[in-house]
Short mmCIF file of C-alpha atoms in Angstrom, two decimals:
data_model
loop_
_atom_site.label_atom_id
_atom_site.label_comp_id
_atom_site.label_asym_id
_atom_site.label_seq_id
_atom_site.Cartn_x
_atom_site.Cartn_y
_atom_site.Cartn_z
CA GLN A 97 -160.47 -136.82 -171.12
CA ASN A 98 -156.77 -136.56 -171.42
CA PRO A 99 -155.15 -138.80 -168.93
CA LEU A 100 -152.34 -136.47 -168.76
CA GLU A 101 -154.62 -133.74 -167.47
CA CYS A 102 -155.76 -133.71 -163.92
CA ASN A 103 -158.17 -131.53 -162.01
CA THR A 104 -156.47 -128.69 -160.11
CA ILE A 105 -158.38 -127.17 -157.24
CA ASP A 106 -157.05 -123.88 -155.86
CA SER A 107 -157.45 -123.39 -152.13
CA ALA A 108 -157.68 -119.99 -150.43
CA THR A 109 -157.41 -118.98 -146.82
CA VAL A 110 -159.83 -116.23 -145.80
CA THR A 111 -159.18 -114.28 -142.65
CA VAL A 112 -162.23 -112.54 -141.31
CA THR A 113 -161.70 -109.69 -138.89
CA VAL A 114 -164.72 -108.44 -137.00
CA LEU A 115 -164.26 -104.81 -136.16
CA ASP A 116 -165.73 -103.50 -132.94
CA LYS A 117 -168.06 -100.56 -133.14
CA LYS A 118 -166.18 -97.45 -132.13
CA THR A 119 -167.70 -95.19 -129.43
CA ASN A 120 -166.34 -91.76 -128.69
CA ASN A 121 -167.48 -90.12 -125.49
CA ILE A 122 -167.43 -86.32 -125.47
CA THR A 123 -168.12 -84.03 -122.54
CA ARG A 124 -169.04 -80.42 -123.11
CA ASN A 125 -169.87 -77.62 -120.69
CA ILE A 126 -171.63 -74.48 -121.89
CA CYS A 127 -173.12 -71.53 -120.09
CA GLN A 128 -176.79 -70.91 -119.64
CA GLY A 129 -178.06 -69.04 -122.64
CA GLN A 130 -175.43 -70.54 -124.96
CA SER A 131 -175.93 -73.40 -127.41
CA ILE A 132 -174.01 -76.11 -129.24
CA VAL A 133 -174.67 -77.75 -132.63
CA PHE A 134 -174.49 -81.53 -132.55
CA ASN A 135 -175.87 -84.00 -135.08
CA GLY A 136 -177.55 -81.16 -136.87
CA GLN A 137 -179.35 -80.02 -133.74
CA THR A 138 -178.89 -76.84 -131.77
CA LEU A 139 -178.68 -77.96 -128.15
CA THR A 140 -179.44 -75.66 -125.23
CA SER A 141 -180.37 -78.21 -122.58
CA ALA A 142 -178.22 -80.56 -120.50
CA GLY A 143 -178.39 -84.22 -121.48
CA ILE A 144 -176.73 -87.12 -123.24
CA TYR A 145 -176.90 -86.99 -127.05
CA ARG A 146 -175.75 -89.59 -129.66
CA ASP A 147 -174.66 -89.40 -133.26
CA THR A 148 -173.71 -92.29 -135.62
CA LEU A 149 -170.99 -91.90 -138.25
CA ARG A 150 -169.29 -94.30 -140.68
CA THR A 151 -165.66 -95.18 -140.24
CA SER A 152 -163.29 -95.47 -143.17
CA LEU A 153 -163.96 -99.18 -142.98
CA GLY A 154 -167.67 -98.68 -143.37
CA CYS A 155 -168.59 -99.51 -139.77
CA ASP A 156 -170.67 -97.52 -137.34
CA SER A 157 -168.88 -95.07 -135.10
CA PHE A 158 -170.87 -93.71 -132.20
CA ILE A 159 -170.32 -90.29 -130.69
CA VAL A 160 -171.88 -89.83 -127.27
CA LEU A 161 -172.10 -86.21 -126.11
CA ASN A 162 -172.58 -85.50 -122.42
CA LEU A 163 -173.74 -81.87 -122.34
CA SER A 164 -173.77 -79.87 -119.12
CA ILE A 165 -175.30 -76.42 -118.74
CA ASN A 166 -173.60 -74.18 -116.22
CA PRO A 167 -176.28 -71.87 -114.78
CA THR A 168 -176.02 -68.11 -114.74
CA LYS A 169 -175.49 -67.03 -111.13
CA THR A 170 -177.40 -64.02 -109.87
CA THR A 171 -176.54 -62.50 -106.50
CA PRO A 172 -179.01 -59.87 -105.17
CA ILE A 173 -177.63 -57.18 -102.84
CA SER A 174 -179.60 -54.52 -100.96
CA ARG A 175 -177.97 -51.40 -99.66
CA SER A 176 -179.40 -48.35 -97.84
CA ILE A 177 -177.42 -45.13 -97.51
CA CYS A 178 -178.26 -41.64 -96.30
CA GLU A 179 -179.05 -38.67 -98.47
CA GLY A 180 -175.76 -37.00 -99.38
CA GLU A 181 -173.75 -40.19 -99.09
CA SER A 182 -172.64 -42.41 -102.04
CA ILE A 183 -171.60 -45.95 -102.83
CA ILE A 184 -169.20 -47.20 -105.55
CA PHE A 185 -170.51 -50.10 -107.64
CA ASN A 186 -169.26 -51.38 -111.00
CA GLY A 187 -166.95 -48.37 -111.18
CA GLN A 188 -169.79 -45.92 -110.73
CA THR A 189 -170.42 -43.54 -107.83
CA LEU A 190 -174.12 -43.97 -106.99
CA ARG A 191 -176.22 -41.44 -105.10
CA THR A 192 -179.70 -42.21 -106.43
CA THR A 193 -182.26 -44.87 -105.49
CA GLY A 194 -182.43 -47.61 -108.17
CA ILE A 195 -181.48 -51.09 -109.33
CA TYR A 196 -177.98 -51.55 -110.73
CA ARG A 197 -176.27 -54.58 -112.34
CA ASP A 198 -172.73 -55.77 -112.74
CA THR A 199 -171.49 -58.80 -114.69
CA LEU A 200 -168.62 -60.99 -113.51
CA GLN A 201 -167.16 -64.31 -114.67
CA THR A 202 -167.60 -67.51 -112.63
CA ASN A 203 -164.81 -70.10 -112.41
CA PHE A 204 -166.63 -71.90 -115.28
CA GLY A 205 -166.22 -68.83 -117.46
CA CYS A 206 -169.98 -68.05 -117.34
CA ASP A 207 -171.65 -64.80 -116.43
CA SER A 208 -172.34 -64.04 -112.82
CA PHE A 209 -174.74 -61.16 -112.28
CA ILE A 210 -174.66 -58.88 -109.22
CA VAL A 211 -177.97 -57.01 -108.85
CA LEU A 212 -177.79 -54.10 -106.40
CA THR A 213 -180.97 -52.54 -105.06
CA LEU A 214 -179.94 -49.15 -103.67
CA ASN A 215 -182.22 -47.19 -101.35
CA ILE A 216 -181.48 -43.56 -100.45
CA ILE A 217 -182.88 -42.59 -97.07
CA PRO A 218 -183.80 -38.87 -97.15
CA LYS A 219 -182.82 -36.47 -94.42
CA SER A 220 -185.65 -35.90 -91.95
CA ARG A 221 -186.59 -32.23 -91.63
CA VAL A 222 -188.68 -31.05 -88.67
CA SER A 223 -189.83 -27.54 -87.93
CA ILE A 224 -190.52 -26.71 -84.29
CA GLU A 225 -192.00 -23.51 -82.78
CA ARG A 226 -191.53 -22.97 -79.08
CA ILE A 227 -192.54 -20.13 -76.76
CA ILE A 228 -190.96 -20.03 -73.33
CA CYS A 229 -190.60 -17.54 -70.54
CA GLU A 230 -187.46 -15.65 -69.56
CA GLY A 231 -185.39 -17.92 -67.32
CA GLN A 232 -186.63 -21.06 -69.01
CA LYS A 233 -184.76 -23.02 -71.72
CA ILE A 234 -185.22 -25.66 -74.39
CA THR A 235 -182.78 -28.50 -75.10
CA ILE A 236 -182.33 -30.16 -78.50
CA GLY A 237 -179.69 -32.83 -78.66
CA ASN A 238 -176.67 -31.48 -76.82
CA HIS A 239 -177.62 -27.80 -77.32
CA VAL A 240 -179.46 -25.56 -74.90
CA TYR A 241 -181.37 -22.49 -76.16
CA LYS A 242 -182.80 -19.71 -74.00
CA VAL A 243 -182.70 -16.63 -76.30
CA SER A 244 -185.25 -15.79 -78.97
CA GLY A 245 -184.10 -16.77 -82.49
CA ASN A 246 -184.12 -19.33 -85.28
CA TYR A 247 -181.82 -22.29 -84.81
CA ILE A 248 -180.83 -25.31 -86.94
CA ASP A 249 -179.69 -28.44 -85.21
CA THR A 250 -178.71 -31.83 -86.63
CA LEU A 251 -179.54 -35.07 -84.84
CA ARG A 252 -179.33 -38.75 -85.80
CA SER A 253 -182.61 -40.45 -86.66
CA ILE A 254 -183.35 -44.12 -85.87
CA THR A 255 -182.15 -44.96 -89.40
CA GLY A 256 -178.73 -43.47 -88.59
CA CYS A 257 -179.24 -40.59 -91.00
CA ASP A 258 -179.35 -36.82 -90.32
CA SER A 259 -182.48 -35.35 -88.87
CA ILE A 260 -182.56 -31.55 -89.39
CA ILE A 261 -184.38 -29.62 -86.68
CA ASN A 262 -185.47 -26.01 -87.45
CA LEU A 263 -186.33 -24.31 -84.17
CA ALA A 264 -188.17 -20.99 -84.01
CA LEU A 265 -187.81 -19.92 -80.39
CA THR A 266 -189.61 -17.02 -78.72
CA VAL A 267 -188.64 -16.04 -75.18
CA ASN A 268 -191.24 -13.90 -73.50
CA PRO A 269 -189.64 -11.58 -70.89
CA LYS A 270 -190.63 -11.43 -67.27
CA LYS A 271 -192.79 -8.37 -66.58
CA SER A 272 -191.76 -6.26 -63.62
CA THR A 273 -194.19 -3.63 -62.26
CA SER A 274 -193.60 -1.26 -59.34
CA LEU A 275 -196.70 -0.05 -57.51
CA GLN A 276 -196.97 2.79 -55.00
CA LYS A 277 -200.14 2.57 -52.94
CA ILE A 278 -201.34 4.79 -50.14
CA VAL A 279 -204.38 3.64 -48.18
CA CYS A 280 -206.02 4.54 -44.97
CA GLN A 281 -206.08 2.50 -41.82
CA GLY A 282 -208.75 -0.20 -42.21
CA GLU A 283 -208.28 -0.38 -45.99
CA SER A 284 -206.21 -2.98 -47.85
CA VAL A 285 -204.63 -3.76 -51.22
CA THR A 286 -205.12 -7.11 -52.91
CA ILE A 287 -202.59 -8.48 -55.46
CA GLY A 288 -203.32 -11.92 -56.83
CA ASN A 289 -204.31 -14.03 -53.89
CA HIS A 290 -202.61 -11.84 -51.33
CA THR A 291 -204.11 -8.98 -49.30
CA TYR A 292 -201.90 -6.34 -47.67
CA ASN A 293 -203.02 -3.84 -45.02
CA GLN A 294 -199.73 -2.89 -43.33
CA THR A 295 -197.18 -0.34 -44.45
CA GLY A 296 -194.24 -2.08 -46.16
CA ASN A 297 -192.61 -3.29 -49.38
CA TYR A 298 -194.01 -6.47 -50.86
CA LEU A 299 -192.94 -8.70 -53.76
CA ASP A 300 -195.59 -10.77 -55.48
CA THR A 301 -195.48 -12.98 -58.58
CA LEU A 302 -198.39 -13.30 -60.97
CA SER A 303 -198.79 -14.87 -64.37
CA THR A 304 -199.15 -12.74 -67.50
CA SER A 305 -201.56 -13.54 -70.31
CA LEU A 306 -198.60 -15.32 -71.99
CA GLY A 307 -198.14 -17.56 -68.96
CA CYS A 308 -194.91 -15.94 -67.80
CA ASP A 309 -194.08 -14.34 -64.47
CA SER A 310 -195.19 -10.84 -63.72
CA ILE A 311 -193.26 -9.47 -60.75
CA ILE A 312 -195.16 -6.89 -58.70
CA ASN A 313 -193.13 -4.65 -56.39
CA LEU A 314 -195.64 -3.02 -54.01
CA ASN A 315 -194.67 -0.11 -51.80
CA LEU A 316 -197.64 0.24 -49.48
CA VAL A 317 -198.23 3.13 -47.07
CA VAL A 318 -201.12 2.82 -44.65
CA ASN A 319 -202.01 6.22 -43.24
CA PRO A 320 -203.57 6.03 -39.77
CA ASN A 321 -206.97 7.40 -38.89
CA ASN A 322 -206.47 10.40 -36.53
CA GLU A 323 -208.82 10.79 -33.64
CA TYR A 324 -209.20 14.09 -31.82
CA ARG A 325 -211.30 14.78 -28.73
CA LEU A 326 -212.78 18.25 -28.48
CA SER A 327 -214.64 19.79 -25.59
CA GLN A 328 -216.75 22.79 -26.40
CA TYR A 329 -218.73 25.00 -24.05
CA ILE A 330 -221.31 27.35 -25.43
CA CYS A 331 -223.97 29.49 -23.94
CA SER A 332 -227.63 28.79 -24.34
CA GLY A 333 -228.82 30.16 -27.61
CA LYS A 334 -225.36 29.93 -29.10
CA ASN A 335 -223.88 27.25 -31.36
CA THR A 336 -220.54 25.87 -32.49
CA ILE A 337 -219.52 24.75 -35.96
CA VAL A 338 -217.14 21.81 -36.44
CA GLY A 339 -216.40 20.47 -39.89
CA GLY A 340 -219.23 22.36 -41.43
CA GLN A 341 -221.77 20.98 -38.96
CA VAL A 342 -223.65 23.20 -36.49
CA PHE A 343 -224.14 22.04 -32.93
CA ASP A 344 -226.30 23.92 -30.37
CA SER A 345 -227.35 21.13 -27.93
CA THR A 346 -225.41 19.41 -25.19
CA GLY A 347 -224.23 15.93 -26.23
CA ASN A 348 -221.37 13.73 -27.54
CA TYR A 349 -220.90 13.77 -31.28
CA ILE A 350 -218.62 11.91 -33.74
CA ILE A 351 -217.57 13.94 -36.72
CA HIS A 352 -215.77 12.36 -39.71
CA LEU A 353 -213.38 14.67 -41.50
CA LEU A 354 -210.70 14.07 -44.10
CA THR A 355 -207.10 14.70 -43.38
CA SER A 356 -204.74 16.14 -45.90
CA LYS A 357 -203.87 12.54 -46.78
CA GLY A 358 -207.47 11.66 -47.46
CA CYS A 359 -208.07 9.61 -44.33
#
C-alpha cells in the first residue's frame, strides 16, 4: 500500500420527507332520478363514497364524496267546480274532470310536481209535475206560480252548483153551477151535506172529481100547498063531482089535486 495514499470516505446527508396522505372532501347534491359517475360507478343513492388516486409524488390521494339526493316534491291538490265553470292550471283552461300535472323547480333546482285532481259537479235537473186548483199557488225558490204552464227555475244545490227545476203546472179551474129549483111545500133540495126547504138563494161549495171547489148557486122556490074548503049541498039521489071524483053521500072528504105549479 502506498503510504502516500489514504482512504477517502465520502459522507452524504439524506433528508427524508414523509408526505401526508392527501384527502379531498367533495360534496355533491343531485335530484332524485339523476345520477353521478364516481370511481367508475354510477351513483343514484345518497351516501359517502371514496376513491384513491396517486399523486405526482406517487402517494395515495383520497377523494371522499358526500352525495345527497334531493327528493322530488309532489303536491296533490283537489278542486271541485260546477258544470259550466272552469279553472286555469298550467296555462290551460280546464272544464273536464281529470288528473292534471304541472312541473316547477324547487330552490334546489329539482322538479316539483303539482298534481291536480279536478272534479266537475254536474248541474242537477229535476222535473216536477203539479196539479193545483184555481186560487192556489206553488212556490219554487223566490218565484210563485199560479197559472198553468211550463216553467224553468234555477236554485242552488247543497254543493253550491245550479239545480235546474222544470215545473209542469196545471191549474184546474173552480167550477161554478147555477141551479134553479122549484119544489112544493114539504119537499126539500139536498146539496152536499146541506138540505134546503125554504125559498131563497143559497151558495154551497163542493169538491169536484179533481179535488177542486165546485160552487153551487141554488135559487130555490118552495111553492105552498093550497087548501080550499068547499061546502056542497045536493039532493038525495044526486051527486057532485070534484077533481074527477063522484060524491053522493053526506060526509067530509079530502081531495088532493095538482095546482098549475104541480103542488
